[in-house]
Coordinates of C-alpha atoms in Angstrom, one line a residue:
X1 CA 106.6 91.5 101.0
X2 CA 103.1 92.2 102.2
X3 CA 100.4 92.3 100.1
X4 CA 98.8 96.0 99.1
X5 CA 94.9 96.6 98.7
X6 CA 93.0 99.6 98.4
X7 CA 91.3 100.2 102.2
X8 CA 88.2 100.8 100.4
X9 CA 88.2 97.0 99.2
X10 CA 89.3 95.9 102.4
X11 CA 86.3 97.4 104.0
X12 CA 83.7 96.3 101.7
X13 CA 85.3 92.4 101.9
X14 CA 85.2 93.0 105.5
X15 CA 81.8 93.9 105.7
X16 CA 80.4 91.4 102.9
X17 CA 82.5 88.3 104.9
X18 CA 80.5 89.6 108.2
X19 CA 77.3 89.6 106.5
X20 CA 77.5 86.7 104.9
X21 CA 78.6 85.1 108.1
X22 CA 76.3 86.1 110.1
X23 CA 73.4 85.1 108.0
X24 CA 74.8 81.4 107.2
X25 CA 75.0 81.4 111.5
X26 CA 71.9 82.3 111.7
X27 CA 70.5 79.6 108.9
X28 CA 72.4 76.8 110.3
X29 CA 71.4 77.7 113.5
X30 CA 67.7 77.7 112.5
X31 CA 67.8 74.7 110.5
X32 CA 69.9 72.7 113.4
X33 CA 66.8 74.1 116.3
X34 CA 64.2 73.3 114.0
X35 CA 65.5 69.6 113.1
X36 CA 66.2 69.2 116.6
X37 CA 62.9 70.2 117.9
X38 CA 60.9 68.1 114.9
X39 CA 62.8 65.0 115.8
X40 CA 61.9 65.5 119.6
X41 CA 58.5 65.4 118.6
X42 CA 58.0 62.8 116.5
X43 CA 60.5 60.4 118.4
X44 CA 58.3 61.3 121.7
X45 CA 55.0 61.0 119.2
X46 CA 56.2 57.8 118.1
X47 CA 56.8 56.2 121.4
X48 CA 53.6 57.7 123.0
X49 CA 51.5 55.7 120.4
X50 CA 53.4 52.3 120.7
X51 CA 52.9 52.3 124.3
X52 CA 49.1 52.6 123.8
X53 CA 49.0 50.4 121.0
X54 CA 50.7 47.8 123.5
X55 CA 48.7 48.6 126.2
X56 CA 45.4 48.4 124.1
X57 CA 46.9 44.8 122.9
X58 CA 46.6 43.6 126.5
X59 CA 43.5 45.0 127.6
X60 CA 41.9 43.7 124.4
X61 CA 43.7 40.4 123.0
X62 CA 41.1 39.9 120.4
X63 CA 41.8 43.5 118.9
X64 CA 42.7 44.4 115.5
X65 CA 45.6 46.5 116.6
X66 CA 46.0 50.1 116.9
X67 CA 43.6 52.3 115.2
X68 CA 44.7 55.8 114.1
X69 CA 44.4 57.9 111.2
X70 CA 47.9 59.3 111.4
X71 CA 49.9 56.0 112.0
X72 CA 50.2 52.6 110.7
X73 CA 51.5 49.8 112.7
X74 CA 50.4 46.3 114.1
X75 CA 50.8 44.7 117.3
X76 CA 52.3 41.0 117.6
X77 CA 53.5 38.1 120.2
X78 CA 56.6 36.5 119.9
X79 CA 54.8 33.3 118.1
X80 CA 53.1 35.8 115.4
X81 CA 56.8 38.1 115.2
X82 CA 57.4 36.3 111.7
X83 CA 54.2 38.5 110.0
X84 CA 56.8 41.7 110.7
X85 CA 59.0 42.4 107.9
X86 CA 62.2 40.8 108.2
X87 CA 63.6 44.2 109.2
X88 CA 61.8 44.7 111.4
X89 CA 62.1 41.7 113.9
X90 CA 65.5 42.0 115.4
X91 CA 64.8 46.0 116.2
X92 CA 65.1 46.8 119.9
X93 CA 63.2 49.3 121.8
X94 CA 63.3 52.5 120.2
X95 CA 62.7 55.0 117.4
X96 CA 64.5 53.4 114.5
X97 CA 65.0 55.3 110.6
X98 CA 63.9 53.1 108.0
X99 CA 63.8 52.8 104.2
X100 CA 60.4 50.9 102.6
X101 CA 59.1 51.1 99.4
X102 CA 55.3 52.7 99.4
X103 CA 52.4 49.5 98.2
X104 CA 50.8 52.8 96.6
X105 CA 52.7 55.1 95.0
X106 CA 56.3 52.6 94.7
X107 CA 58.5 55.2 95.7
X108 CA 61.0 54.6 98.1
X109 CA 60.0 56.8 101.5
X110 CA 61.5 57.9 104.6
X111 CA 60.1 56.1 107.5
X112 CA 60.0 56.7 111.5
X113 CA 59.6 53.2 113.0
X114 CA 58.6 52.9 116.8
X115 CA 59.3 49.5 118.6
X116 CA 58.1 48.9 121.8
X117 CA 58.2 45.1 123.5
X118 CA 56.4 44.2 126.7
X119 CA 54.9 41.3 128.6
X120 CA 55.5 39.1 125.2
X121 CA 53.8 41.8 123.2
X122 CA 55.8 43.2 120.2
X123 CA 54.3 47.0 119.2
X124 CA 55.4 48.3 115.5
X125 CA 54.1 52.0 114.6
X126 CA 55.4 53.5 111.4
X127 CA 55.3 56.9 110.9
X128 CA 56.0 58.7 106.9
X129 CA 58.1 61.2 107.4
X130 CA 59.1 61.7 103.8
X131 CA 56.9 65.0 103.6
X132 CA 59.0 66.2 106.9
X133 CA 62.2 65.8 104.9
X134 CA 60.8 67.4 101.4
X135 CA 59.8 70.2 103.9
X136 CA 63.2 70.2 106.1
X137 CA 65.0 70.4 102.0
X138 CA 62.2 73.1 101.0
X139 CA 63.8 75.0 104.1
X140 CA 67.2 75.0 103.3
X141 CA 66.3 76.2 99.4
X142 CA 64.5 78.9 100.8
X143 CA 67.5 79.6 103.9
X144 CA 70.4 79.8 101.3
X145 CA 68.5 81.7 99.2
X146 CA 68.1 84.3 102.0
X147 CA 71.8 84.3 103.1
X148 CA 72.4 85.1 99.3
X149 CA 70.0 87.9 99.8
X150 CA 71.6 89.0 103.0
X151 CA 75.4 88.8 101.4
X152 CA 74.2 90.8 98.3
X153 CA 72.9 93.1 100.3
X154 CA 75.8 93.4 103.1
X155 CA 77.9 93.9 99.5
X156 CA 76.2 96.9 98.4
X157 CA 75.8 98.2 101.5
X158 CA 79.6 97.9 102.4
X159 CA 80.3 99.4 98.9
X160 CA 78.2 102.5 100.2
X161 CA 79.7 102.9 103.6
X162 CA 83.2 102.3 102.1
X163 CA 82.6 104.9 100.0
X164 CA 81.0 107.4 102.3
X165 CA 83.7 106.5 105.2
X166 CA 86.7 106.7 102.5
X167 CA 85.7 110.2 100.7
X168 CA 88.1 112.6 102.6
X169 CA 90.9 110.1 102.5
X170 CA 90.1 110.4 98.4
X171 CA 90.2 114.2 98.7
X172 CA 92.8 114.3 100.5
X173 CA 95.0 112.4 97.9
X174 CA 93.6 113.7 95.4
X175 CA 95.0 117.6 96.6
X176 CA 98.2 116.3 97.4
X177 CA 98.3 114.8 94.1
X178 CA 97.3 118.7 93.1
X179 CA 100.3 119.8 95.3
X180 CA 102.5 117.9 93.4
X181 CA 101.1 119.2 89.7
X182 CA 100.9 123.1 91.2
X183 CA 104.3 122.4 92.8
X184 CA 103.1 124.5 96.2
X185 CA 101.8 123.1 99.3
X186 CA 98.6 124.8 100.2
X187 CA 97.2 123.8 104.1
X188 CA 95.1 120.9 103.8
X189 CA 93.2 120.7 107.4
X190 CA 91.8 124.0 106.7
X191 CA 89.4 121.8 103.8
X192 CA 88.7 118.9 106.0
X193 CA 86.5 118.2 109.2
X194 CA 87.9 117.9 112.8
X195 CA 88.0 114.2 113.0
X196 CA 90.7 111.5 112.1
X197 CA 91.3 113.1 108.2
X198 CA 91.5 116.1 109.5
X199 CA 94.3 115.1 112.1
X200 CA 96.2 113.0 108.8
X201 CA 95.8 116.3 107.1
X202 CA 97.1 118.7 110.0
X203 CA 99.8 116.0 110.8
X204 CA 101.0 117.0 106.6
X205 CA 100.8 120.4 107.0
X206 CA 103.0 120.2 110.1
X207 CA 105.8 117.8 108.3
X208 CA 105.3 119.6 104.9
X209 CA 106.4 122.6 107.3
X210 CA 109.2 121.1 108.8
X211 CA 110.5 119.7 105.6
X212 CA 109.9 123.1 103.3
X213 CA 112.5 124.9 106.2
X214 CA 115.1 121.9 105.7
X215 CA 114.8 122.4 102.2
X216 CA 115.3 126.0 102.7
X217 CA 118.1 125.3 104.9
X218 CA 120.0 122.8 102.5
X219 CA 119.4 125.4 99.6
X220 CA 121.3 128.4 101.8
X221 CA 123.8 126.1 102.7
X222 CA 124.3 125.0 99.3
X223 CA 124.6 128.5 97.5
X224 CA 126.9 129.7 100.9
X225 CA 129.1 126.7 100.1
X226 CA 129.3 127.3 96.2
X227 CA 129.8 130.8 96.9
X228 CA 132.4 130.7 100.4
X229 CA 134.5 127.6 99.0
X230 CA 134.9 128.4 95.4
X231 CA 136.5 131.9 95.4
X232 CA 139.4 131.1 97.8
X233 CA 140.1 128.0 95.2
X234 CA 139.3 130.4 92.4
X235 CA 141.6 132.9 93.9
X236 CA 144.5 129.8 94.3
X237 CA 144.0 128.6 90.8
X238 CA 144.9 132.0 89.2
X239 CA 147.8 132.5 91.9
X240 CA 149.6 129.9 91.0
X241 CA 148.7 130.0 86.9
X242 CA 150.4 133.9 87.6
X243 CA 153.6 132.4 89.6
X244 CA 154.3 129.7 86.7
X245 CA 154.4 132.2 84.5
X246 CA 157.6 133.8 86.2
X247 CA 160.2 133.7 83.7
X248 CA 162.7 132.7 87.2
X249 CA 161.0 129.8 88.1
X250 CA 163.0 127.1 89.4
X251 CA 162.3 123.6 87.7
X252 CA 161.4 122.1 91.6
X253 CA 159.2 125.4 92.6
X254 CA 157.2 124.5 89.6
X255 CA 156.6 121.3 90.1
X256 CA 155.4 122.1 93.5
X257 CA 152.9 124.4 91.9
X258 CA 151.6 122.4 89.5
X259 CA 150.9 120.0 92.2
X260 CA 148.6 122.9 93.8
X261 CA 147.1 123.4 91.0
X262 CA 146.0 120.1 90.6
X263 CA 144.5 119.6 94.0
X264 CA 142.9 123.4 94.0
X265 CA 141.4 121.6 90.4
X266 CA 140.4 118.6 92.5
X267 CA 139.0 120.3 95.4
X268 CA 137.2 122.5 92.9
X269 CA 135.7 119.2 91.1
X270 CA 134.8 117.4 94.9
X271 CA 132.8 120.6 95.4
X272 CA 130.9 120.9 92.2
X273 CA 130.6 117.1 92.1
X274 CA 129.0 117.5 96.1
X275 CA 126.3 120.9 95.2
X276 CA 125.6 118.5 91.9
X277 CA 124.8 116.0 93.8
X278 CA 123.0 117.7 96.6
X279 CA 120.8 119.4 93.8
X280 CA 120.3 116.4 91.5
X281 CA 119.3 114.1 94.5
X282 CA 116.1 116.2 94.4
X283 CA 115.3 117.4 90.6
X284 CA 117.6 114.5 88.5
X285 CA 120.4 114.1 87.4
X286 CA 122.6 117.1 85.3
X287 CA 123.4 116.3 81.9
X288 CA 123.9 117.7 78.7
X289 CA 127.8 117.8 78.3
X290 CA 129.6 115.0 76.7
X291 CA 132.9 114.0 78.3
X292 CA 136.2 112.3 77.2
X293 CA 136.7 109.2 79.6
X294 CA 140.4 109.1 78.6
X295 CA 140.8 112.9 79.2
X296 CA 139.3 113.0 82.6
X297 CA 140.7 109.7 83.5
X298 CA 144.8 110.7 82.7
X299 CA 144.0 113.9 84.3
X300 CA 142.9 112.0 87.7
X301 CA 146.5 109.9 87.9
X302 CA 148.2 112.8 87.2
X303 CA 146.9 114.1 90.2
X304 CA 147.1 111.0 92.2
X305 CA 150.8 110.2 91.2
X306 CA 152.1 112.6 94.8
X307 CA 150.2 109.7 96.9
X308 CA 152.7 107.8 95.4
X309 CA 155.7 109.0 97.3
X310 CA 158.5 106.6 95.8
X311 CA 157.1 103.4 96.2
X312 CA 158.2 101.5 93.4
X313 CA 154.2 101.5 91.5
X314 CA 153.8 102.2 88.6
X315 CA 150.4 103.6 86.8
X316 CA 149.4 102.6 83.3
X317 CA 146.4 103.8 81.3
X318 CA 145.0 101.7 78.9
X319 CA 142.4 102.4 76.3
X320 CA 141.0 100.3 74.6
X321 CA 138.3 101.8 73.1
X322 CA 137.5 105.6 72.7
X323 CA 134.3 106.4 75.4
X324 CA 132.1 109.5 76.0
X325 CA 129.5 109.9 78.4
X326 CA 127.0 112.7 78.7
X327 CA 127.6 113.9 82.9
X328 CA 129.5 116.6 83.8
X329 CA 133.1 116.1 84.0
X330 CA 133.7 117.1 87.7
X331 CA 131.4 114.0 88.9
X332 CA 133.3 111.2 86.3
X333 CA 136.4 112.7 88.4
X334 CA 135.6 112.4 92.0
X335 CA 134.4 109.3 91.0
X336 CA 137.7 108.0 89.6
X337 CA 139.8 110.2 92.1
X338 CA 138.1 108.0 94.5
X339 CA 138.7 104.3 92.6
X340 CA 142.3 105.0 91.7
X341 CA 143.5 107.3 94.7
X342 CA 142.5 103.8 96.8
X343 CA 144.6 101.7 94.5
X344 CA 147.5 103.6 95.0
X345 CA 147.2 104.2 98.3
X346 CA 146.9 100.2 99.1
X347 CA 149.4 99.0 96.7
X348 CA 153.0 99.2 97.9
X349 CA 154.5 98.2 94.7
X350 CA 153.6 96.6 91.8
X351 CA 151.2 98.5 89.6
X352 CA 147.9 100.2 88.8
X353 CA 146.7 99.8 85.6
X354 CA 143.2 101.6 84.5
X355 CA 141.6 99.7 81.4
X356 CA 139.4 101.8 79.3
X357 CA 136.8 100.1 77.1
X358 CA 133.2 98.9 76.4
X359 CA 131.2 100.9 78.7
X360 CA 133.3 100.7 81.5
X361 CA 136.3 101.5 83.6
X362 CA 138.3 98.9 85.3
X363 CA 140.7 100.2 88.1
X364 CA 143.4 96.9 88.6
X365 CA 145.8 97.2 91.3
X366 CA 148.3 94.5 92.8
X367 CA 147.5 95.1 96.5
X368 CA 146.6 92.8 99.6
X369 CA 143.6 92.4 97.7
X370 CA 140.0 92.3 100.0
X371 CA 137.4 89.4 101.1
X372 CA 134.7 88.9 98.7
X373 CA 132.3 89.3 101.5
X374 CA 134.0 92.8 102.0
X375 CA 133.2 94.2 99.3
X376 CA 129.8 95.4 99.4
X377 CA 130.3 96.8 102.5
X378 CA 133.1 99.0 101.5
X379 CA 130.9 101.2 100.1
X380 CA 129.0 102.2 103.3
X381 CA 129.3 105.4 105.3
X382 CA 132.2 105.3 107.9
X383 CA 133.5 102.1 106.7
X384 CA 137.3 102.3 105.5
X385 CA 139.1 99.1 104.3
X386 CA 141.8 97.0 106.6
X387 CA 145.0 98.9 106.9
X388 CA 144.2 101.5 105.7
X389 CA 146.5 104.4 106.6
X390 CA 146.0 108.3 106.6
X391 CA 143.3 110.4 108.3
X392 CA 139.9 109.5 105.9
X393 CA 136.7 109.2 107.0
X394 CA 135.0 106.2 104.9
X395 CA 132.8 108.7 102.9
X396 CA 134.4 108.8 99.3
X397 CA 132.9 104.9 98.2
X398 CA 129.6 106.2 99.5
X399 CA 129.7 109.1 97.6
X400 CA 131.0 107.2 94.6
X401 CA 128.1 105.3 95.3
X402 CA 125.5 107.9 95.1
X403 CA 126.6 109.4 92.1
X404 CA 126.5 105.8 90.3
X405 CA 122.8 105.4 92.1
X406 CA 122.3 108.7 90.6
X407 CA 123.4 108.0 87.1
X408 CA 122.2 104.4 86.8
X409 CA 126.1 103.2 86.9
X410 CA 127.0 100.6 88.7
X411 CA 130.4 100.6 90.8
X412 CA 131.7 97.3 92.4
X413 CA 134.8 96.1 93.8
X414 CA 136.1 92.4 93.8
X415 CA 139.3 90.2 94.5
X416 CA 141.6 89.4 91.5
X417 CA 141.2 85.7 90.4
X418 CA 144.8 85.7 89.0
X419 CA 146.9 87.2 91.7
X420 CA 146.7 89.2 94.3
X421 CA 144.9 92.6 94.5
X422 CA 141.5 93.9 93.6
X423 CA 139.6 95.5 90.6
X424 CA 137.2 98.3 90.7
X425 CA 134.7 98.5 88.1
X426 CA 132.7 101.4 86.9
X427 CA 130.4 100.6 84.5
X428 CA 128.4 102.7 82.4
X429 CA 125.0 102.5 81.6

């Protein structure tokens, strides 16, 4: 996962890094030219003066050496070599660094030492350049201190232009925050200037538009649904409770009609379950009614006991605990119609058993049974199980799971350890 940071703090770090950059450039650059140049001098300096000195020695062989102010030095033969320091003897032509302690002040100084040898002439000039390097230090002190300057200011400067750049992104949140509070969408380019906000801002007005007539769309669709679906089943339910009440009613005829009454009841539920969820996807979840797990859950295999068709299955409910739940009842149902109608449906004999009990629903069947790396994917649109017989579309795991996601249950389905078959688990939260 990527890391998140504000843009404005990404701007001002951005801008503070490039200032400070481009002031420690420029100081190392200047310190680097300046060395470069100072050494260049006083390496050409140094040689300059030894040449002279050597020159001077053989025009005037009775001479002290080299006079000058600025320098110190001596000129020698190859006999007199042993009056040079030690270090100094095995030097070859050259600007050389050296090291000495001062005869005046005993400090240890920084010395540029030129050699130059010649016609059996040996030229020594030393010059101090201890004051160069407290100057060259003096320099960088006074460079750092003016990158620090230069970041500092780069900083608050970035923290102004961050500001001032990220304003109307900052309004702009802050009215859809507003939106979201007021719970209407006003226009928002209409506040905002014709530049890149206000394209972000007319780019929202334009998918707020699109999405307000999809909303509009789903709602119709919703309430002509409730409205166009319920009232045929409506008009079903109370056919069929008037024909069982026919005092001639054969014992066959009414089982047959108790069998549409169940799946006019189901259909009923699927559809409720459906607009619920279609409506509680957007505002939350519908609660407020408290419903008997056991009550919902016998009325479910009644229904699914037709799938059965004689295969020699038998269904068993056992409860283990008493449970209630605050959801509707209609959701709890397509839920399990969904769990135990695929039990029954895979297992062609044996038995389903439903175990009732701390928090949860366990659906047990003795089927084929499915691979454990299966199982997850059962529950994805379009996706129906192998063999599986009958006309389905994949859909009623994925709604199952949807109403869980709603609800904060959690649904899963796994191989028996035992034998063979599967168990689906609803647990509650």
């Amino acid at each position: 996962m990527q890391s998140r940071r504000k843009l404005r703090f990404r701007l001002l770090l951005s801008f503070t890094l490039f200032g400070f950059g481009l002031s420690a450039l420029f100081a190392l650059a200047s310190i680097d030219i300046r060395t470069r140049v100072e050494d260049q001098l006083i390496d050409s300096s140094l040689m300059d003066e030894a040449q002279w000195a050597n020159q001077q020695a053989h025009e005037h062989p009775d001479g002290a050496g080299a006079p000058s102010r600025l320098l110190t030095g001596r000129t020698l033969s190859d006999r007199t070599l042993y009056k040079a320091p030690l270090a100094w003897q095995n030097l070859d032509n050259g600007v050389h660094d050296i090291y000495e302690q001062d005869d005046i002040d005993g400090r240890r100084h920084h010395y540029k030492l030129a050699v130059f040898r010649d016609g059996g002439a040996i030229s020594f000039i030393r010059f101090d350049v201890s004051r160069d390097d407290l100057g060259r230090r003096q320099l960088v002190t006074a460079v750092s201190g003016a990158v620090f300057v230069f970041t500092l200011l780069s900083l608050v400067i970035g923290l102004w232009l961050s500001r001032k750049v990220l304003k109307p992104l900052s309004q702009l949140a802050r009215r859809l925050r507003e939106f979201r509070k007021v719970g209407k969408a006003e226009p928002l380019a209409t506040g905002f200037a014709d530049d890149e906000v206000g394209e972000l801002a007319q780019a929202l007005d334009d998918y707020n538009e699109r999405m307000t007539a999809l909303v509009e769309r789903d709602r119709e669709f919703n309430s002509d649904v409730s409205h166009e679906l319920r009232t045929p089943l409506a008009v079903i339910a109370s056919t069929t409770e008037l024909l069982q009440g026919s005092p001639d009613l054969s014992e066959k005829l009414s089982e047959r009609l108790k069998r549409i009454e169940r799946a006019s009841r189901q259909a009923t539920e699927l559809i409720e379950a459906l607009l619920l969820l279609s409506r509680t996807e957007r505002r939350g979840p519908t609660r407020g009614e408290t419903t008997d797990v056991a009550r919902v859950t016998m009325d479910v295999i009644e229904s699914q006991r037709p799938q059965l068709r004689g295969k020699p299955v038998a269904i068993n409910l056992d409860v283990q605990e008493p449970l209630s739940i605050n959801v509707p009842p209609s959701v709890l149902a397509v839920a399990l119609t969904n769990l135990i109608g695929n039990a029954i449906k895979y297992t062609l004999e044996g038995e389903v058993r439903v175990v009732i009990g701390n928090q949860r629903i366990d659906v047990i069947d003795t089927g084929p049974g499915i691979k454990p790396e299966d199982a997850e994917r059962l529950f994805q649109r379009g996706v129906r199980g192998e063999g599986a017989g009958g006309s389905g579309a994949g859909l009623g795991l994925a709604i199952v799971r949807r109403l869980c996601n709603l609800y904060n249950w959690d649904v899963s389905i796994r191989p028996r350890g035992d034998a063979n078959g599967a168990v689906a688990s609803l647990v509650f939260a």
